[in-house]
XYZ file of C-alpha atoms in Angstrom:
456
model
C 26.023 -69.209 26.714
C 24.534 -66.627 29.052
C 23.843 -63.162 27.717
C 26.156 -60.310 28.576
C 24.437 -58.185 31.222
C 23.351 -54.711 30.254
C 25.413 -51.840 31.616
C 24.159 -50.200 34.776
C 22.488 -46.805 34.456
C 24.888 -43.859 34.689
C 25.638 -42.447 38.125
C 26.627 -38.881 38.802
C 29.859 -38.316 40.680
C 29.743 -36.900 44.178
C 31.564 -33.599 43.836
C 32.621 -31.303 46.665
C 30.667 -28.103 47.194
C 32.980 -25.082 46.919
C 32.872 -22.329 49.542
C 33.871 -18.708 48.864
C 35.320 -15.808 50.806
C 36.982 -12.535 49.826
C 40.084 -11.269 51.616
C 40.435 -7.622 52.616
C 42.729 -6.984 49.640
C 40.018 -8.127 47.210
C 41.392 -11.617 46.553
C 38.537 -14.052 45.960
C 39.219 -17.439 47.573
C 37.324 -20.611 46.628
C 37.906 -23.637 48.860
C 36.771 -27.249 48.562
C 37.349 -30.339 50.661
C 38.036 -33.782 49.126
C 39.743 -35.871 51.762
C 40.196 -39.221 50.026
C 43.947 -38.657 49.472
C 46.609 -36.771 51.483
C 47.033 -34.140 48.776
C 46.227 -30.434 48.494
C 46.243 -28.324 45.329
C 45.925 -24.614 44.651
C 45.539 -22.595 41.481
C 45.890 -18.824 41.437
C 44.063 -17.258 38.492
C 45.241 -13.771 37.566
C 43.134 -11.909 35.011
C 45.985 -10.991 32.686
C 46.344 -13.191 29.648
C 47.182 -12.473 26.053
C 44.154 -10.199 25.697
C 45.948 -7.692 27.953
C 48.947 -7.335 25.622
C 49.281 -5.175 22.524
C 49.610 -6.737 19.064
C 53.200 -5.507 18.809
C 53.987 -7.174 22.146
C 52.401 -10.547 21.405
C 53.867 -13.187 23.681
C 54.441 -10.842 26.646
C 51.886 -12.495 28.955
C 53.264 -15.952 28.166
C 56.835 -14.747 28.704
C 55.968 -13.273 32.104
C 54.233 -16.477 33.225
C 57.138 -18.635 32.070
C 59.612 -16.457 33.979
C 57.756 -16.632 37.298
C 59.293 -20.008 38.117
C 62.792 -18.865 37.084
C 63.842 -17.209 40.296
C 62.671 -14.676 42.859
C 64.362 -11.879 44.766
C 65.136 -14.480 47.461
C 66.122 -17.512 45.366
C 67.764 -18.148 42.025
C 66.052 -20.306 39.418
C 68.176 -23.271 40.536
C 67.387 -22.678 44.203
C 63.667 -22.380 43.486
C 63.691 -25.643 41.555
C 65.544 -27.338 44.416
C 63.045 -26.004 46.972
C 60.107 -27.375 44.981
C 61.816 -30.750 44.499
C 62.674 -31.009 48.201
C 58.971 -30.776 49.021
C 57.964 -33.305 46.376
C 55.677 -30.595 45.028
C 54.468 -29.836 41.514
C 54.655 -26.228 40.380
C 53.601 -24.585 37.129
C 52.760 -21.203 35.635
C 51.077 -20.725 32.264
C 49.260 -17.976 30.420
C 46.226 -18.240 28.169
C 44.330 -15.533 26.352
C 41.965 -14.756 29.233
C 44.214 -15.208 32.271
C 47.453 -16.531 33.702
C 47.371 -19.449 36.139
C 49.912 -20.473 38.774
C 49.462 -24.007 40.110
C 50.971 -25.852 43.063
C 50.188 -29.235 44.589
C 51.858 -31.254 47.323
C 51.201 -33.793 50.028
C 49.249 -32.498 52.994
C 52.265 -32.109 55.346
C 54.352 -30.304 52.689
C 51.645 -28.094 51.266
C 51.975 -25.055 53.589
C 55.633 -24.681 52.558
C 54.783 -25.253 48.894
C 52.033 -22.646 49.086
C 54.497 -20.178 50.607
C 56.639 -20.685 47.494
C 53.651 -19.773 45.313
C 53.241 -16.561 47.303
C 56.942 -15.810 46.818
C 56.802 -16.487 43.085
C 53.756 -14.343 42.388
C 54.868 -11.374 44.483
C 58.676 -11.407 44.349
C 59.794 -12.521 40.884
C 63.353 -11.470 40.051
C 63.094 -11.397 36.251
C 66.883 -11.689 36.171
C 68.198 -10.441 32.794
C 69.968 -13.728 32.035
C 66.772 -15.682 32.747
C 64.720 -13.306 30.579
C 67.156 -13.889 27.727
C 67.200 -17.651 28.270
C 63.414 -18.037 28.327
C 62.937 -15.653 25.411
C 65.493 -17.535 23.293
C 63.824 -20.847 24.096
C 60.416 -19.385 23.193
C 61.720 -18.266 19.800
C 63.216 -21.726 19.209
C 59.897 -23.332 20.119
C 58.175 -21.123 17.546
C 60.542 -22.368 14.845
C 59.586 -25.955 15.695
C 55.879 -25.070 15.556
C 56.263 -23.356 12.182
C 58.080 -26.410 10.811
C 55.072 -28.575 11.681
C 52.262 -28.080 9.126
C 49.565 -28.895 11.689
C 50.974 -26.544 14.328
C 51.334 -23.762 11.788
C 47.823 -24.331 10.402
C 46.382 -24.008 13.909
C 48.017 -20.589 14.352
C 46.930 -19.411 10.903
C 43.372 -20.602 11.573
C 43.282 -18.566 14.769
C 44.436 -15.434 12.935
C 41.995 -15.971 10.056
C 39.122 -16.511 12.498
C 39.747 -13.519 14.769
C 41.747 -11.152 12.567
C 42.724 -8.095 14.590
C 40.161 -8.799 17.342
C 41.106 -10.236 20.749
C 42.406 -13.826 20.445
C 43.687 -13.115 16.932
C 47.382 -12.601 17.597
C 49.593 -15.593 18.432
C 49.615 -16.168 22.191
C 53.256 -17.273 22.116
C 54.200 -14.232 20.034
C 56.451 -14.169 16.994
C 60.221 -14.014 16.661
C 59.899 -10.278 15.989
C 57.648 -9.450 18.945
C 59.583 -11.635 21.388
C 62.877 -10.201 20.200
C 61.706 -6.704 21.121
C 60.658 -7.640 24.670
C 63.102 -6.950 27.484
C 63.109 -7.069 31.244
C 61.521 -3.618 31.616
C 58.358 -4.621 29.748
C 58.194 -7.947 31.588
C 58.421 -6.188 34.967
C 55.868 -3.563 33.889
C 53.331 -6.203 32.847
C 53.731 -8.064 36.123
C 53.399 -4.930 38.241
C 50.348 -3.747 36.310
C 48.337 -6.948 36.067
C 49.389 -9.351 38.843
C 47.195 -7.997 41.622
C 44.810 -9.415 44.252
C 41.786 -7.381 43.176
C 41.831 -9.155 39.798
C 42.753 -12.641 41.000
C 41.022 -15.763 42.298
C 42.578 -18.511 44.404
C 41.133 -22.026 44.131
C 42.427 -24.274 46.917
C 41.297 -27.683 48.116
C 41.851 -31.350 48.757
C 42.795 -32.865 52.101
C 41.945 -29.696 53.996
C 38.861 -28.136 55.540
C 37.503 -24.958 54.008
C 38.298 -23.033 57.187
C 41.915 -24.201 57.194
C 42.244 -23.386 53.490
C 40.965 -19.858 54.083
C 43.330 -19.467 57.047
C 46.303 -20.500 54.903
C 45.306 -18.084 52.138
C 44.882 -15.305 54.691
C 48.268 -15.965 56.274
C 50.251 -16.011 53.028
C 48.402 -13.564 50.792
C 46.742 -10.948 52.994
C 49.732 -8.597 52.642
C 49.546 -8.723 48.837
C 48.703 -5.118 48.023
C 46.669 -3.586 45.209
C 48.885 -1.334 43.041
C 47.945 2.304 42.633
C 47.567 2.022 38.855
C 44.121 0.849 37.671
C 43.912 -2.116 35.332
C 42.028 -0.208 32.656
C 39.590 -1.603 30.138
C 40.696 -4.746 28.323
C 39.661 -5.351 24.693
C 36.246 -6.907 24.134
C 34.406 -8.436 21.155
C 32.420 -8.895 19.047
C 34.475 -10.597 16.366
C 33.660 -9.576 12.774
C 33.290 -12.267 10.089
C 36.641 -13.343 8.606
C 37.987 -11.116 5.856
C 38.954 -14.213 3.890
C 37.300 -17.597 3.792
C 40.093 -19.704 2.267
C 43.816 -19.279 2.980
C 46.632 -21.493 1.730
C 50.152 -21.336 3.166
C 52.457 -22.680 0.478
C 55.097 -24.778 2.242
C 56.744 -27.029 -0.360
C 58.888 -28.841 2.234
C 55.838 -30.046 4.179
C 55.469 -33.812 4.117
C 51.670 -33.604 4.024
C 49.006 -30.907 3.971
C 47.397 -29.812 7.217
C 43.777 -28.793 6.814
C 41.709 -26.753 9.269
C 38.086 -25.684 8.858
C 36.038 -23.779 11.408
C 34.535 -20.554 12.637
C 34.190 -18.309 15.665
C 31.381 -19.540 17.906
C 29.931 -19.390 21.428
C 31.720 -18.369 24.650
C 32.083 -20.947 27.419
C 29.267 -19.489 29.515
C 26.707 -19.913 26.699
C 23.724 -22.159 27.512
C 24.488 -23.881 24.186
C 27.850 -25.096 25.495
C 26.593 -28.601 26.253
C 25.001 -28.945 22.824
C 28.374 -27.891 21.429
C 30.184 -30.609 23.388
C 27.868 -33.281 22.037
C 28.212 -31.897 18.513
C 32.020 -32.143 18.807
C 31.659 -35.735 20.005
C 29.418 -36.627 17.045
C 32.109 -35.299 14.715
C 35.149 -36.708 16.550
C 36.633 -40.025 17.594
C 37.192 -43.119 15.483
C 33.459 -43.651 15.000
C 32.784 -39.928 14.612
C 31.496 -38.555 11.337
C 34.714 -36.838 10.287
C 36.895 -39.908 10.757
C 34.312 -42.186 9.160
C 33.995 -40.015 6.053
C 37.647 -39.029 5.681
C 39.526 -42.120 6.861
C 37.237 -45.136 6.908
C 35.186 -44.560 3.741
C 37.764 -42.763 1.569
C 41.196 -43.487 3.025
C 42.189 -39.838 2.753
C 43.864 -39.546 6.151
C 44.903 -41.455 9.241
C 42.361 -39.529 11.279
C 40.225 -36.415 11.599
C 38.409 -34.711 14.434
C 36.879 -31.524 15.771
C 37.321 -29.403 18.869
C 35.887 -26.365 20.598
C 38.190 -23.836 22.271
C 35.773 -22.336 24.793
C 36.757 -18.888 26.062
C 35.451 -15.903 28.012
C 34.494 -14.186 24.770
C 33.748 -15.921 21.481
C 35.274 -19.390 21.246
C 36.686 -21.188 18.225
C 35.386 -24.345 16.535
C 37.866 -26.212 14.351
C 37.931 -29.475 12.448
C 41.368 -30.746 11.454
C 43.203 -33.471 9.564
C 46.444 -34.201 7.668
C 46.352 -35.537 4.100
C 48.511 -36.176 1.058
C 48.993 -32.948 -0.892
C 47.230 -34.275 -3.990
C 44.085 -35.126 -2.002
C 43.899 -31.845 -0.033
C 41.242 -30.116 -2.149
C 39.069 -33.238 -2.177
C 39.407 -33.628 1.588
C 38.478 -30.003 2.162
C 35.133 -30.537 0.451
C 34.484 -33.788 2.326
C 35.249 -32.054 5.608
C 32.924 -29.134 4.887
C 30.129 -31.450 3.774
C 30.520 -33.570 6.902
C 30.304 -30.540 9.177
C 27.211 -29.372 7.330
C 25.636 -32.815 7.717
C 25.130 -32.068 11.415
C 22.464 -29.556 10.443
C 20.799 -31.771 7.857
C 21.142 -35.335 9.115
C 20.422 -35.545 12.860
C 22.348 -38.055 14.932
C 20.450 -41.243 15.748
C 19.372 -41.982 19.304
C 21.927 -44.805 19.615
C 24.704 -42.582 18.307
C 23.771 -39.806 20.725
C 23.834 -42.175 23.690
C 27.385 -43.294 22.920
C 28.568 -39.775 22.044
C 27.174 -38.328 25.270
C 28.785 -41.154 27.223
C 32.100 -40.116 25.686
C 31.616 -36.531 26.863
C 30.568 -37.403 30.407
C 33.272 -40.058 30.697
C 35.922 -37.545 29.715
C 34.607 -35.111 32.318
C 34.609 -37.702 35.089
C 38.192 -38.695 34.256
C 39.202 -35.035 34.472
C 37.938 -34.753 38.063
C 39.404 -38.000 39.395
C 42.258 -36.063 41.003
C 42.499 -33.098 43.369
C 44.313 -31.178 40.630
C 41.496 -32.032 38.241
C 38.796 -30.678 40.543
C 40.823 -27.515 41.155
C 41.350 -27.122 37.418
C 37.644 -27.521 36.688
C 36.727 -24.879 39.262
C 39.437 -22.632 37.825
C 37.904 -23.013 34.368
C 34.517 -21.971 35.737
C 36.061 -18.909 37.385
C 38.044 -18.032 34.291
C 35.056 -18.132 31.962
C 32.453 -16.559 34.264
C 30.522 -19.818 34.717
C 28.627 -20.341 38.019
C 30.571 -22.723 40.260
C 27.484 -24.850 40.890
C 27.400 -25.780 37.223
C 30.257 -28.224 37.813
C 27.812 -30.481 39.649
C 25.290 -30.182 36.792
C 27.711 -31.109 33.996
C 26.645 -34.701 33.341
C 22.864 -34.086 33.632
C 23.156 -31.167 31.208
C 25.055 -33.286 28.704
C 22.516 -36.111 28.958
C 19.679 -33.623 28.381
C 21.008 -32.699 24.918
C 18.884 -34.213 22.142
C 19.333 -34.562 18.388
C 17.364 -31.413 17.680
C 19.606 -29.351 19.982
C 22.688 -30.609 18.142
C 21.110 -29.884 14.757
C 20.081 -26.353 15.741
C 23.487 -25.602 17.236
C 25.262 -26.780 14.089
C 23.007 -24.764 11.782
C 23.470 -21.609 13.829
C 27.060 -21.845 15.067
C 29.149 -24.158 12.873
C 28.133 -23.468 9.309
C 27.722 -19.757 8.468
C 30.930 -17.895 7.538
C 33.216 -20.862 8.084
C 36.867 -20.578 7.007
C 39.325 -23.020 5.462
C 43.100 -23.081 6.059
C 45.557 -25.380 4.296
C 49.315 -25.617 4.914
C 51.251 -27.720 2.428
C 52.735 -27.901 -1.061
C 50.252 -25.684 -2.911
C 51.543 -26.751 -6.322
C 49.864 -30.121 -5.727
C 46.358 -28.856 -4.905
C 45.903 -25.094 -5.403
C 44.400 -25.269 -8.907
C 41.758 -27.793 -7.848
C 41.017 -25.839 -4.672
C 40.532 -22.550 -6.533
C 37.913 -24.149 -8.771
C 35.741 -24.654 -5.670
C 36.954 -21.569 -3.769
C 37.605 -18.711 -6.144
C 38.487 -16.441 -3.214
C 41.371 -18.661 -2.076
C 44.561 -16.741 -1.290
C 47.930 -18.456 -1.511
C 50.674 -17.059 0.738
C 54.264 -18.310 0.419
C 55.530 -19.488 3.805
C 58.483 -17.100 3.721
C 56.087 -14.134 3.422
C 53.767 -15.227 6.234
C 53.559 -12.838 9.204
C 51.333 -14.098 12.007
C 51.881 -10.798 13.788
C 49.718 -9.076 11.180
C 45.912 -9.474 10.951
C 46.369 -9.673 7.166
C 49.017 -12.401 7.607
C 51.566 -10.044 6.111
C 50.839 -10.727 2.455
């Protein structure tokens, strides 16, 4: 039988080179041309995410973004939805901590009309009282579903433990209390204050030349005016070490215990970002260290992995799994030891090759579409990363060696790490406290994610 041929050496994708201009109103426009499909996409990044809202108004930025597609001064929510559907377009508006993003994509012939709808949505939202109430009520219902899920709740608690009262600490979606206090006046105020061309970037590209993309942006958005009120200074870091290292949310009705470990780490623009990606890959996936130690060797869980939430300021590293309540304390120690192994037991060359292939493969899949390329450029804009770095992604990942992963782990993943468990504490708290004397147990009914101290 003939031998299986060796895989070909990796090839870098041919990515479009973005071109920039700035309109007279201060709007930065980034255009790219990728003419393999008759599609055009645009993403408008407005620098007003959750960081711009006060603790007591957590969820305001997300509420505003959600309401943008629920009607304008010219069309009701139903009419807007019908207009988008008639064009076969895709329309979305979301808010993160660092910014809010409005996205639209359509076929080449329909795109000018679809883009005009984006202009209408961003500049003429109605914020009709009945729509505000409808979206707010749905948001509160969604929170209840998240809180009922141990993993979803643990993720929110981990974020609050990691950042405390610093930016990124409060829940982006808000709480029932903060959302309940938000009305149309505050929604309209936030939009008027922060949705402005001098703090926005438009990424537009696909089956269009750069010149035509700039002309379209100029035609639709040149009359967007800068408000007279300045933006003001938004909160900045640094993030202090967590006040508590180990937090347990006692939720007796949870079917299993959700476990999160992690710490605040590098921002997206850090030169260590690519070492971080490879480190996450070494920890994650079926053959990753966390899954091998927790699932394969010990049968403690159906799976475990790690992730890095890269942001404009300090990001967040987390490792997560779900386990039987009685094995939660044991799993916590296995998870911590596995994370620490990155600093003491370097990945082998063979392991690094496969892990780096996972990272680059994921990146290439993300840019297979026009929307994907636009989204990648948007991420670079959002996190203050040079646009040219998109074309350097794969070479930078391949340049990461075992020593870079080890040094990153020792410096950024291990010191001051926290531990969060959500489950039936009666089944594991005593064992956990023997290893973590500082562990604090908070009954679920007393938990307040709106408070840096978690309300207890």
